[in-house]
mmCIF file of C-alpha atoms and ligand atoms in Angstrom:
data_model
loop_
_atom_site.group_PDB
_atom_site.id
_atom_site.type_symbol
_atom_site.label_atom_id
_atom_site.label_comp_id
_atom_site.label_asym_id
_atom_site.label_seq_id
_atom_site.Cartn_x
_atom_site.Cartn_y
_atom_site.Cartn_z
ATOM 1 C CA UNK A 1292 0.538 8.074 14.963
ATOM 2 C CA UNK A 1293 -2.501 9.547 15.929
ATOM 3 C CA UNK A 1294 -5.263 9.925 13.419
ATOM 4 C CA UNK A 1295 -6.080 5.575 12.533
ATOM 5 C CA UNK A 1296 -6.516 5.523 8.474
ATOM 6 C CA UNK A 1297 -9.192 2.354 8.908
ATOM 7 C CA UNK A 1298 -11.637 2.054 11.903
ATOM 8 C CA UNK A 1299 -14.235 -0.422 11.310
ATOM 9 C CA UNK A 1300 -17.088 0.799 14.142
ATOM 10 C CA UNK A 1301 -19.665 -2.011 13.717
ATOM 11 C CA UNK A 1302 -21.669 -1.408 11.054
ATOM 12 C CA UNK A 1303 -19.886 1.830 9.551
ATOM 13 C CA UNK A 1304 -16.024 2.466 8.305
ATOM 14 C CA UNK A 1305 -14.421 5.748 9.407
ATOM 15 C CA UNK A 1306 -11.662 6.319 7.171
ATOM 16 C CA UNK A 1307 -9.686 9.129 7.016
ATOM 17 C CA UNK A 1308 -9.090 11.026 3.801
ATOM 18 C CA UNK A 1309 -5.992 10.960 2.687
ATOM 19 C CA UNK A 1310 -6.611 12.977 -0.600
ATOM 20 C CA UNK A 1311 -7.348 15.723 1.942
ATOM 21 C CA UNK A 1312 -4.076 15.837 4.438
ATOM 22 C CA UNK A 1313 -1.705 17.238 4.963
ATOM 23 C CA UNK A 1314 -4.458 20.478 4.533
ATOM 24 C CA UNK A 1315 -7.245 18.847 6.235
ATOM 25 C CA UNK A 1316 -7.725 15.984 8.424
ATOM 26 C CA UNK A 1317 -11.035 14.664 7.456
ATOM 27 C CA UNK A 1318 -12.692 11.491 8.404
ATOM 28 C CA UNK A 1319 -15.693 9.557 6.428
ATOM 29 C CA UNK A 1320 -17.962 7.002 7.788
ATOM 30 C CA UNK A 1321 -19.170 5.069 4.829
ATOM 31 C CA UNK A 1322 -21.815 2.876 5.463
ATOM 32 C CA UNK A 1323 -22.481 1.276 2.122
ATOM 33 C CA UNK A 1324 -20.264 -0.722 -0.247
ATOM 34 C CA UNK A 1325 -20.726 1.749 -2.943
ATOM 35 C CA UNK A 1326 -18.667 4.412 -1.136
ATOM 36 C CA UNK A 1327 -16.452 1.861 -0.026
ATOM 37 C CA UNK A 1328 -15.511 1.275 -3.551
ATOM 38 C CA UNK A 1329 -15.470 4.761 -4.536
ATOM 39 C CA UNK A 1330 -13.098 5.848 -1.980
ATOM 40 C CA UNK A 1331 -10.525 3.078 -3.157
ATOM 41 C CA UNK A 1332 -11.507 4.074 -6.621
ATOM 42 C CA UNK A 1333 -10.512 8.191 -5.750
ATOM 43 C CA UNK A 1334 -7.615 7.376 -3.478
ATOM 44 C CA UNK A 1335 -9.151 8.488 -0.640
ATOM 45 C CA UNK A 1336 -8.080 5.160 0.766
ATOM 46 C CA UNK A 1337 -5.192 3.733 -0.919
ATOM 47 C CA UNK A 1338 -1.688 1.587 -0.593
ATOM 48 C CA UNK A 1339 -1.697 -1.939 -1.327
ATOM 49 C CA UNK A 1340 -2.349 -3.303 2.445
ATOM 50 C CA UNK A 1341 -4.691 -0.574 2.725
ATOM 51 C CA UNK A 1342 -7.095 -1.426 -0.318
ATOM 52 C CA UNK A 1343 -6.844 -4.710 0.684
ATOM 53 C CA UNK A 1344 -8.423 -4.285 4.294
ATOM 54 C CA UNK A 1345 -11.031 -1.483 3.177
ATOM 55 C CA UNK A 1346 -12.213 -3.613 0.268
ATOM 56 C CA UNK A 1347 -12.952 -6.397 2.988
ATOM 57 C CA UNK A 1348 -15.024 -4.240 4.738
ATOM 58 C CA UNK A 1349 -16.800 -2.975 1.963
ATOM 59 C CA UNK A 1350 -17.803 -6.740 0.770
ATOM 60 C CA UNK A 1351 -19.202 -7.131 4.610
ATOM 61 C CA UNK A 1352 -20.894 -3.492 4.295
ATOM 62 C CA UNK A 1353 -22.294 -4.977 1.039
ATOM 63 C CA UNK A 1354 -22.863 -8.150 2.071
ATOM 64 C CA UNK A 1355 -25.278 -6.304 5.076
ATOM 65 C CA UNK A 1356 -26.791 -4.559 2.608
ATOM 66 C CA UNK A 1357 -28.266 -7.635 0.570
ATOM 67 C CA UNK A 1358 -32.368 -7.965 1.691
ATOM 68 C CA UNK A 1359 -32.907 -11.924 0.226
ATOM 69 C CA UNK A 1360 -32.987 -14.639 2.770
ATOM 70 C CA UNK A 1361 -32.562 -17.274 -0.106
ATOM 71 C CA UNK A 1362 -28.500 -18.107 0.538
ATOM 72 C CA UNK A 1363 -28.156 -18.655 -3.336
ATOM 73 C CA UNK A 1364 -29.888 -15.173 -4.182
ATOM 74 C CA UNK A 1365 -27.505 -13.730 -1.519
ATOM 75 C CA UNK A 1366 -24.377 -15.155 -2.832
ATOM 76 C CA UNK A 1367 -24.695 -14.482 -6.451
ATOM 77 C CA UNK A 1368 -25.514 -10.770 -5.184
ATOM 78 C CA UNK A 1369 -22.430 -11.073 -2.977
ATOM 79 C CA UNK A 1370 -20.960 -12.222 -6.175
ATOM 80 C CA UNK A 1371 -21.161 -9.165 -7.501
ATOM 81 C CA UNK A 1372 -20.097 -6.676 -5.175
ATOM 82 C CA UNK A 1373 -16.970 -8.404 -5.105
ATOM 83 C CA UNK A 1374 -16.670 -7.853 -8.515
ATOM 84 C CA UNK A 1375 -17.269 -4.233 -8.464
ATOM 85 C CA UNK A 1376 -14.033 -3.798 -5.776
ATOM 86 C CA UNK A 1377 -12.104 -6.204 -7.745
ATOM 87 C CA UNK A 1378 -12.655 -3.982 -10.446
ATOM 88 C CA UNK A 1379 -11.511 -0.919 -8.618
ATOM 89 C CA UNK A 1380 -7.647 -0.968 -8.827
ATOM 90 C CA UNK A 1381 -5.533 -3.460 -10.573
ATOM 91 C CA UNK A 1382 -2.323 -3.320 -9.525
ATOM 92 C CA UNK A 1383 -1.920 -3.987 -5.184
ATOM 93 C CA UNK A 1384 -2.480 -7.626 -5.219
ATOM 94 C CA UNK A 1385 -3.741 -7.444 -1.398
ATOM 95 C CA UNK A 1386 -7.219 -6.548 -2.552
ATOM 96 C CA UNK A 1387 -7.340 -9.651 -5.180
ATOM 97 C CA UNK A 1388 -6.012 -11.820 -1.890
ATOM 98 C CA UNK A 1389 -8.523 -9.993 0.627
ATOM 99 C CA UNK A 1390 -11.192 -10.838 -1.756
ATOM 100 C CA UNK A 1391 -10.721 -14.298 -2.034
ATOM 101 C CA UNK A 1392 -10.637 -14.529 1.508
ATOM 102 C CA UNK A 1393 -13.697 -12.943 1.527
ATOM 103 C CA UNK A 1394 -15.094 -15.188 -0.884
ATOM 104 C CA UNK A 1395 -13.917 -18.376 1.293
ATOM 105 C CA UNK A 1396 -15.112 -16.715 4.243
ATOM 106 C CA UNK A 1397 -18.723 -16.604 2.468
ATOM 107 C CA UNK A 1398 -20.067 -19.930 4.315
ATOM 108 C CA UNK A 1399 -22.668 -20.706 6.789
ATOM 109 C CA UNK A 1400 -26.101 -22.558 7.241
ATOM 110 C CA UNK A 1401 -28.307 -19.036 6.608
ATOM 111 C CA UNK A 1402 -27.203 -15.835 5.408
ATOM 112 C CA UNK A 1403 -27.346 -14.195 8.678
ATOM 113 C CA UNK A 1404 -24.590 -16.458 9.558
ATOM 114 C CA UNK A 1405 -23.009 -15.378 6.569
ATOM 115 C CA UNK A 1406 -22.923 -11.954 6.848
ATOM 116 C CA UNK A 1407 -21.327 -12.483 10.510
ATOM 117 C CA UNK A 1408 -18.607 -14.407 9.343
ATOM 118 C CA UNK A 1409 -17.818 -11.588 6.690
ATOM 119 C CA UNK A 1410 -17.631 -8.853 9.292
ATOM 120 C CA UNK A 1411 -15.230 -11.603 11.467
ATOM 121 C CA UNK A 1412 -12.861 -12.062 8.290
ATOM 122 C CA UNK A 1413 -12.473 -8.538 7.671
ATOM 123 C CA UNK A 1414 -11.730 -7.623 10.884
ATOM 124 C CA UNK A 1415 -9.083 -10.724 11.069
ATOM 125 C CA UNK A 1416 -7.701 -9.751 7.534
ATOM 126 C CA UNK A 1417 -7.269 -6.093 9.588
ATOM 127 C CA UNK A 1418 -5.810 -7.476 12.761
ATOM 128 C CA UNK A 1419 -3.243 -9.788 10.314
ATOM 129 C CA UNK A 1420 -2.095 -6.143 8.283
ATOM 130 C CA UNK A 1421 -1.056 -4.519 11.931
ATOM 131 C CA UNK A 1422 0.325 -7.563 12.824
ATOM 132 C CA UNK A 1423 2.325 -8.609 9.965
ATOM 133 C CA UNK A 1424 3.658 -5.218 9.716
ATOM 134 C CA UNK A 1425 4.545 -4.427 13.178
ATOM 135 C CA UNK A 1426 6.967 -8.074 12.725
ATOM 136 C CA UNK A 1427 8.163 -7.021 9.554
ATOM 137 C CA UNK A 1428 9.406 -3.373 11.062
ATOM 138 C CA UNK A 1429 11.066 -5.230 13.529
ATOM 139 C CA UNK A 1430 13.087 -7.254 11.285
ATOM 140 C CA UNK A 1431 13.772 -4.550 8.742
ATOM 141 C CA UNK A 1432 15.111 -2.171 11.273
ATOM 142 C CA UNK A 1433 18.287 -4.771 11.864
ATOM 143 C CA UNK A 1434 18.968 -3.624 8.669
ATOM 144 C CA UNK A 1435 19.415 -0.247 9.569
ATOM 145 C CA UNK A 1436 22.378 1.440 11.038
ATOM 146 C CA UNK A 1437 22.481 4.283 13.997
ATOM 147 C CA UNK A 1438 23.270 7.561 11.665
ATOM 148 C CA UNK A 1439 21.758 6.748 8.582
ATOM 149 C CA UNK A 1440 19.946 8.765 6.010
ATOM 150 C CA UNK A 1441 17.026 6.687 4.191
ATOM 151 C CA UNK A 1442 15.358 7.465 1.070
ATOM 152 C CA UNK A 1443 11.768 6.880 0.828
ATOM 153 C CA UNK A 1444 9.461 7.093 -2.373
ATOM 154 C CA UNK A 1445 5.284 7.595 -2.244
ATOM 155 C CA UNK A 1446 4.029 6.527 1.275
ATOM 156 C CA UNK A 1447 4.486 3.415 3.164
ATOM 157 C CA UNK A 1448 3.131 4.269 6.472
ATOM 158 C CA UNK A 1449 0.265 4.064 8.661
ATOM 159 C CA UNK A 1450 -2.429 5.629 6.237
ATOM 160 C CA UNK A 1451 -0.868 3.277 3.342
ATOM 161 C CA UNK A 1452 -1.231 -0.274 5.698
ATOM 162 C CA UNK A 1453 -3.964 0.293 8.003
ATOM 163 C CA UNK A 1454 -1.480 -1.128 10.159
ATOM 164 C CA UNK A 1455 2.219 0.277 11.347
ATOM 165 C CA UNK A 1456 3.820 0.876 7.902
ATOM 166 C CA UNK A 1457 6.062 -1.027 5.889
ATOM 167 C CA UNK A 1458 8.750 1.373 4.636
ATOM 168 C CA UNK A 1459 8.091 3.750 7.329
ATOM 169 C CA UNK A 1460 7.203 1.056 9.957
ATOM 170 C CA UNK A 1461 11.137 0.196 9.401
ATOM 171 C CA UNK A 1462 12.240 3.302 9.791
ATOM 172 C CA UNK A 1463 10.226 3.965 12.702
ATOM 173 C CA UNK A 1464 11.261 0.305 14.266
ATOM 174 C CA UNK A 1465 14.828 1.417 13.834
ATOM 175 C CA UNK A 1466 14.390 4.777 15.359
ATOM 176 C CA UNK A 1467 12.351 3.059 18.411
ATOM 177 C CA UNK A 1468 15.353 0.589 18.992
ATOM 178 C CA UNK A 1469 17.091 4.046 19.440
ATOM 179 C CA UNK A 1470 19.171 4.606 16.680
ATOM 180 C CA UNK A 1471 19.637 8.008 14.923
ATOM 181 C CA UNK A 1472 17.740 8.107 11.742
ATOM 182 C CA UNK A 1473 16.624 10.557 8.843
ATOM 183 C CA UNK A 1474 14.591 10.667 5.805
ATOM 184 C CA UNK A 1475 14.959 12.307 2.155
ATOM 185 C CA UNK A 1476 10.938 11.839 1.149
ATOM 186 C CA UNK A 1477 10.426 12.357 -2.626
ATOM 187 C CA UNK A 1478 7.117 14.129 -3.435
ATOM 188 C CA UNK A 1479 5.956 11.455 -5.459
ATOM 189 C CA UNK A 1480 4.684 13.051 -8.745
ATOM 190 C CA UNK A 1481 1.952 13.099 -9.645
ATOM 191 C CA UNK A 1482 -0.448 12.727 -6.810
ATOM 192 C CA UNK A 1483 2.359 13.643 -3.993
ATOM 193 C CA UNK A 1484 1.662 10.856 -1.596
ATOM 194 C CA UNK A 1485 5.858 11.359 -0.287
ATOM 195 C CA UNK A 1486 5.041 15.539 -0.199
ATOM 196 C CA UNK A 1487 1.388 15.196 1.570
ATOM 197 C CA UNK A 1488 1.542 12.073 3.327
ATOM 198 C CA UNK A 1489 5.236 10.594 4.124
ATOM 199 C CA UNK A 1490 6.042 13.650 5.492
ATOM 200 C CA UNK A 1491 2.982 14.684 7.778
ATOM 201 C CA UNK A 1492 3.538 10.724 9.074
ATOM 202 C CA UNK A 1493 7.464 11.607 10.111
ATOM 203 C CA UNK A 1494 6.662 14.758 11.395
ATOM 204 C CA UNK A 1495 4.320 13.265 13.877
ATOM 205 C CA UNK A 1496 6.783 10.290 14.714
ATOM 206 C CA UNK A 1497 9.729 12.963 15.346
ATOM 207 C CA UNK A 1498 11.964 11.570 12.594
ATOM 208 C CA UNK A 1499 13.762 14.290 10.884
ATOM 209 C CA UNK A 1500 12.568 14.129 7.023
ATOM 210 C CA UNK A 1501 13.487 16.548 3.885
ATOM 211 C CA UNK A 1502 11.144 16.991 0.958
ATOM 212 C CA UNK A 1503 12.950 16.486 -2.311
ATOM 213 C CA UNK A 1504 11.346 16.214 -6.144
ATOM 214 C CA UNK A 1505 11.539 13.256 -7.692
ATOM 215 C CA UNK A 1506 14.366 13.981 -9.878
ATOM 216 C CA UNK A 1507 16.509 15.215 -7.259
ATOM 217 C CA UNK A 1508 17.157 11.874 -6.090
ATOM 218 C CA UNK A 1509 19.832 11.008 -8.238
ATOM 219 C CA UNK A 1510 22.060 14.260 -7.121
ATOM 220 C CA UNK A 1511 21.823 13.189 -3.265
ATOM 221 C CA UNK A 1512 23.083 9.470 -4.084
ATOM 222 C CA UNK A 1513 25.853 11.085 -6.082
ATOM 223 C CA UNK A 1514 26.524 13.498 -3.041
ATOM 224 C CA UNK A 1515 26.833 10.057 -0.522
ATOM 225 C CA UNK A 1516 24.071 11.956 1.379
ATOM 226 C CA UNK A 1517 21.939 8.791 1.186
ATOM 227 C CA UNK A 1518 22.679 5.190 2.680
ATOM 228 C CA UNK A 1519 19.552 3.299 1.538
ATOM 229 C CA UNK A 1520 16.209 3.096 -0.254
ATOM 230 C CA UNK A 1521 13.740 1.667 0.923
ATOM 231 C CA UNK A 1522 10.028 1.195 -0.578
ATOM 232 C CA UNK A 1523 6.727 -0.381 -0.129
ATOM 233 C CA UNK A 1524 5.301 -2.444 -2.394
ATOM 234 C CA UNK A 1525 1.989 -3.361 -4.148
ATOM 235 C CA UNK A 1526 2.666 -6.874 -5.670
ATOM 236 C CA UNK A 1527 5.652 -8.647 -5.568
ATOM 237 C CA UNK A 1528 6.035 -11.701 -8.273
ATOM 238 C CA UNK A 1529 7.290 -15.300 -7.680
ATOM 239 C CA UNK A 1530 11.442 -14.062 -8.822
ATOM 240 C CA UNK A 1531 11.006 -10.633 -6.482
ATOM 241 C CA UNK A 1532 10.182 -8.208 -9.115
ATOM 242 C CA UNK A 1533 8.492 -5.537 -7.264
ATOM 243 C CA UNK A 1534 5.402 -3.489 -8.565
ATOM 244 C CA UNK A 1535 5.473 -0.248 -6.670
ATOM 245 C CA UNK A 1536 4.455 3.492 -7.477
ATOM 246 C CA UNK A 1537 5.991 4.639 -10.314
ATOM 247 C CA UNK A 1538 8.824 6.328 -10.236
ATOM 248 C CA UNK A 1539 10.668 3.635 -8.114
ATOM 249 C CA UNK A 1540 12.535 1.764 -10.839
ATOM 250 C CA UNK A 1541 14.319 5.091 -11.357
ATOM 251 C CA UNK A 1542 15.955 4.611 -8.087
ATOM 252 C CA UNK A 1543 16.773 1.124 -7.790
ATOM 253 C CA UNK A 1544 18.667 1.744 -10.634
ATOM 254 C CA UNK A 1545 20.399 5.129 -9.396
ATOM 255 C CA UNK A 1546 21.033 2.992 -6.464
ATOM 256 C CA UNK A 1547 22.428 0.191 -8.097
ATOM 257 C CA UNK A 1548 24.893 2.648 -9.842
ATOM 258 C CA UNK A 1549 25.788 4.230 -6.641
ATOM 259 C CA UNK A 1550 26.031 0.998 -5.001
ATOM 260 C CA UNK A 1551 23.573 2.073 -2.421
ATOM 261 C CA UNK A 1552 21.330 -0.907 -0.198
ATOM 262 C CA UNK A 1553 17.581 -0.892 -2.229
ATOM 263 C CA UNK A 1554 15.104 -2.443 0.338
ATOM 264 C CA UNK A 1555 11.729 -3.789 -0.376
ATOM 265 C CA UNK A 1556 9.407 -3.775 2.652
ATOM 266 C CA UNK A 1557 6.176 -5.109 2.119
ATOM 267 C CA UNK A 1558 3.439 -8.232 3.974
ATOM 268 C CA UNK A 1559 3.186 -11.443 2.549
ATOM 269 C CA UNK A 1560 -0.020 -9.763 1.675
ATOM 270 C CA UNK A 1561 1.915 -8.173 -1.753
ATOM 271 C CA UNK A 1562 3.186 -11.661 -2.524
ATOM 272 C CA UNK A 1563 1.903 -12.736 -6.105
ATOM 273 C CA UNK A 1564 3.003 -16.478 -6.576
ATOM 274 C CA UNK A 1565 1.324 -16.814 -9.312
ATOM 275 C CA UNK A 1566 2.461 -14.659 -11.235
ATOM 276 C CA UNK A 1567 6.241 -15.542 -12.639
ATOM 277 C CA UNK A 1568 7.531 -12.142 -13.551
ATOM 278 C CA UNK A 1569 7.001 -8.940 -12.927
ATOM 279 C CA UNK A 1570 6.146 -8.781 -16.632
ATOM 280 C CA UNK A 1571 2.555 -10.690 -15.657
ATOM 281 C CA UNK A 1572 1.443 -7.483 -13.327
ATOM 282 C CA UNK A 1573 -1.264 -5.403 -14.846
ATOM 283 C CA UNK A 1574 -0.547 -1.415 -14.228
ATOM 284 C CA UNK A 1575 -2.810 0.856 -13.648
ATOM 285 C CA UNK A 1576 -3.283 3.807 -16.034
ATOM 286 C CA UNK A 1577 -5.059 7.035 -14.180
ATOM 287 C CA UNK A 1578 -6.820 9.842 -15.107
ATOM 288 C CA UNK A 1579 -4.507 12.060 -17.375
ATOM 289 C CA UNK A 1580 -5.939 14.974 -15.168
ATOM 290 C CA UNK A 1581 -3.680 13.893 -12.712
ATOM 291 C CA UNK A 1582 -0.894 14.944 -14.799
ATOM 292 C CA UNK A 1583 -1.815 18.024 -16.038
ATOM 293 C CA UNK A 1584 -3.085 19.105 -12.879
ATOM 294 C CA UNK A 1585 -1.793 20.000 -9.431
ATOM 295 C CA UNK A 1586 -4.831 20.305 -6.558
ATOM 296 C CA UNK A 1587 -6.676 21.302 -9.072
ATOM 297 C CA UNK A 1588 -4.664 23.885 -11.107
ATOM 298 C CA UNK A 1589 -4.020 23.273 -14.701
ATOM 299 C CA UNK A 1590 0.005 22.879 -15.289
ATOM 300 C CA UNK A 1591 0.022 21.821 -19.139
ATOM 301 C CA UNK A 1592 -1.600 23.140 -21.981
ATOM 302 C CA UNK A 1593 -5.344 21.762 -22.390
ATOM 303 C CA UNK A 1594 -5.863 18.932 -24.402
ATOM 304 C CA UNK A 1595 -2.148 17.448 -24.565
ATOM 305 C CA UNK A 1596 -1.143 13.933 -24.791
ATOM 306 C CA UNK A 1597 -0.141 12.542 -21.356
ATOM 307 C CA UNK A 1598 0.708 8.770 -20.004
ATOM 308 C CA UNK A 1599 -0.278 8.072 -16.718
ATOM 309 C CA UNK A 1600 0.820 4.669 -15.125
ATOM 310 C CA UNK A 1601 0.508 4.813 -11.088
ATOM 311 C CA UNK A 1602 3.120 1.610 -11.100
ATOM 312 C CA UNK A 1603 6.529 0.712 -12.755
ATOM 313 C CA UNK A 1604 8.234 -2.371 -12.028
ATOM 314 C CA UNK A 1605 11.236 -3.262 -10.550
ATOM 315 C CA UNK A 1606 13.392 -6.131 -12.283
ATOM 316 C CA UNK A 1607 14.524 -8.086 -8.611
ATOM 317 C CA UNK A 1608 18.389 -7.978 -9.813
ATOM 318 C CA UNK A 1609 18.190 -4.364 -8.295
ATOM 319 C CA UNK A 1610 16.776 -5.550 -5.252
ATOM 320 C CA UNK A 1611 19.161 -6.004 -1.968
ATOM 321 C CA UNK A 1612 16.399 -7.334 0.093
ATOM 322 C CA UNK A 1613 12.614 -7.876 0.341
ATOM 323 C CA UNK A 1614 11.726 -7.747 3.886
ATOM 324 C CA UNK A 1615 8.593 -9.699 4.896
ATOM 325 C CA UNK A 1616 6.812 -10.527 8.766
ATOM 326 C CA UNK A 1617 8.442 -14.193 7.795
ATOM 327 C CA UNK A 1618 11.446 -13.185 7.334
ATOM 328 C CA UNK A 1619 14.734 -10.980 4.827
ATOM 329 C CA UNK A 1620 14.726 -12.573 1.952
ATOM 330 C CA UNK A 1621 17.455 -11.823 -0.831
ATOM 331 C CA UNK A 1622 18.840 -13.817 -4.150
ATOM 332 C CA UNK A 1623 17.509 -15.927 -5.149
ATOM 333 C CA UNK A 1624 14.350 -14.870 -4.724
ATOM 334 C CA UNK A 1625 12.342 -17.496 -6.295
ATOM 335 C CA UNK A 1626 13.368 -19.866 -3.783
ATOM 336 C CA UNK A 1627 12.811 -17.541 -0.680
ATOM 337 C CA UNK A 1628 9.111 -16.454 -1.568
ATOM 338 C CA UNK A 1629 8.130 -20.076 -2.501
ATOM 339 C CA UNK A 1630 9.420 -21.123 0.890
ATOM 340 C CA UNK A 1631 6.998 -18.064 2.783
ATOM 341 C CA UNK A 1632 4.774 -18.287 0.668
ATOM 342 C CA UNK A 1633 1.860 -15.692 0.551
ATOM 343 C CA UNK A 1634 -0.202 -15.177 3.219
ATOM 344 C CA UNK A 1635 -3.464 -15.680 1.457
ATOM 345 C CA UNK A 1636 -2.329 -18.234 -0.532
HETATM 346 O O1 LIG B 2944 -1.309 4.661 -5.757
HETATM 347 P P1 LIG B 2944 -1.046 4.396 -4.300
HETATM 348 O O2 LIG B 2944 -0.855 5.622 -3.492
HETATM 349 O O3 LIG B 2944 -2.057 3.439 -3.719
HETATM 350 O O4 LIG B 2944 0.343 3.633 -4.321
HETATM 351 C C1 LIG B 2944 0.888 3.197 -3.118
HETATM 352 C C2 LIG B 2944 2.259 2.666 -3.245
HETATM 353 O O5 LIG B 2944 2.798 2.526 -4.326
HETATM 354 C C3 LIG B 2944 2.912 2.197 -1.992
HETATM 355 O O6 LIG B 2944 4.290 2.361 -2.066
HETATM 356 C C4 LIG B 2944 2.607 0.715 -1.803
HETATM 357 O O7 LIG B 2944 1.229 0.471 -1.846
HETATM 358 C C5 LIG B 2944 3.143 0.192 -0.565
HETATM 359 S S1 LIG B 2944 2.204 0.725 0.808
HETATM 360 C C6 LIG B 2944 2.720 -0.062 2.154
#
């Protein structure tokens, strides 16, 4: 793909708007962590790899940003601008794992040579994401027959990894090994990442994709027009159930009943050891304007009630496969993630 989501240019990061495409392709350079943060915060940046890699360069672009020379002034200041990103989206365990990275990374004799070794990590945490899901693509695509139809749910691409994609990285991994592939993208109610962003990615990859609402999915499983799922993820728990945007428990279960492949594609990034279940993951709750609201028009009458969680959970007994850059892992999954592990961990 063309346009990179993430570009760190030494001393500034160019990202590129995703609450703007598929209208507008507009790119920020943010040169302080504040902005950094917000952008997570407004989704201007966002899926789980993503967050994780921006909010690394944020701490560095804060870290830059600190005037004391006294290392223990600079590290309880450091201290808390990584509390401010850790404070901007709860659910995609990457960011919690990039900032602890960050945090180990925060070492050296001065705090010049502290600030350089934040820039270094960031950039490595970067280089691991487009690694990691490059290798992952690879293996998922195995998984894929020549001829099939996938469906997709929110996006899992480029703009969602900083890297090659995890969902879509598959699917483009399997087209690239030359088989014939195509998409069914839902639109990803409420803030449309499948409608504006999953589909403007496959357009420019040449993969044939159609745009379906959300609750059309269970009519084309029914219909046998689909022959997998397959999802991103933003935190996946030590027994494989997977945190992801919400709406995707809906169909692992319509693909359980129609005895359809459900595929998890995600980095080691999104593993969560620590947490047992996916019972443990904390879901974000957004802005109920998001709801009653499309680009900015009012949908709903003012004032009514709405729920908002951007997440749902996945119980792992509807999952066929997790594929990671270590390796397909499938029941039982406790054993299989202890054995990869997480990459941070
Ligand atoms: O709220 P978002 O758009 O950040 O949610 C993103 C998702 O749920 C993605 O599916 C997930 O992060 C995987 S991205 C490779």
């Amino acid at each position: 793909m063309g346009a990179r989501a993430i570009e760190w240019l030494d001393g500034r990061l160019r990202i590129l708007d995703q609450s703007r495409l598929p209208r507008e392709q507009i790119f920020a350079d943010l040169d302080n962590y504040h902005d950094v943060n917000l952008a997570i915060k407004e989704m201007k940046v966002r899926g789980a790899p993503a967050i994780g890699v921006a909010a690394a360069y944020g701490i560095a672009l804060g870290a830059s940003g600190i005037k004391t020379t006294n290392k223990d002034e600079f590290l309880a200041q450091l201290n808390q601008v990584m509390q401010v990103f850790a404070a901007s989206r709860p659910t995609a365990v990457n960011l919690f794992q990039a900032i602890d990275r960050m945090k180990k990374a925060a070492r050296g004799d001065g705090v010049t040579e502290i600030k350089n070794s934040l820039v270094n990590e960031a950039k490595r945490i970067h280089q691991e994401e487009v690694t990691a899901t490059r290798q992952l693509s690879q293996l998922g695509a195995e998984l894929i027959k020549d001829g099939f139809t996938l469906l997709t749910h929110c996006n899992a691409g480029p703009l969602a990894t900083a890297g090659y994609g995890t969902a879509l990285g598959v699917i483009k991994a399997a087209k690239e090994q030359g088989k014939k592939v195509s998409v069914f993208a839902t639109e990803t109610r409420p803030l449309l990442q499948g409608a504006r962003l999953t589909t403007w990615e496959l357009r420019q990859e040449g993969i044939p994709v159609t745009l379906i609402t959300d609750s059309m999915a269970g009519h084309f499983m029914q219909q046998k027009k689909i022959d997998c799922v397959i999802v991103g993820a933003d935190r996946i728990a030590a027994n494989g159930d997977v945190a992801n945007k919400i709406g995707t428990y809906t169909l692992a279960v319509l693909a359980k009943e129609s005895k359809i492949p459900f595929y998890v594609a995600a980095p080691t990034s999104t593993i969560d050891l620590s947490l047992s279940s996916g019972d443990e993951i904390s879901i974000e709750e957004r802005s109920p304007d998001e709801v009653t609201h499309i680009q900015g028009v009012l949908i709903a009458p003012e004032g009514i009630d709405v729920a908002n969680p951007a997440f749902d959970v996945t119980p792992h007994s509807y999952i066929t496969a997790i594929i990671t850059e270590k390796g397909i892992i499938r029941e039982p999954y406790t054993e299989g993630l202890k054995e990869i592990g997480s990459r941070f961990s």
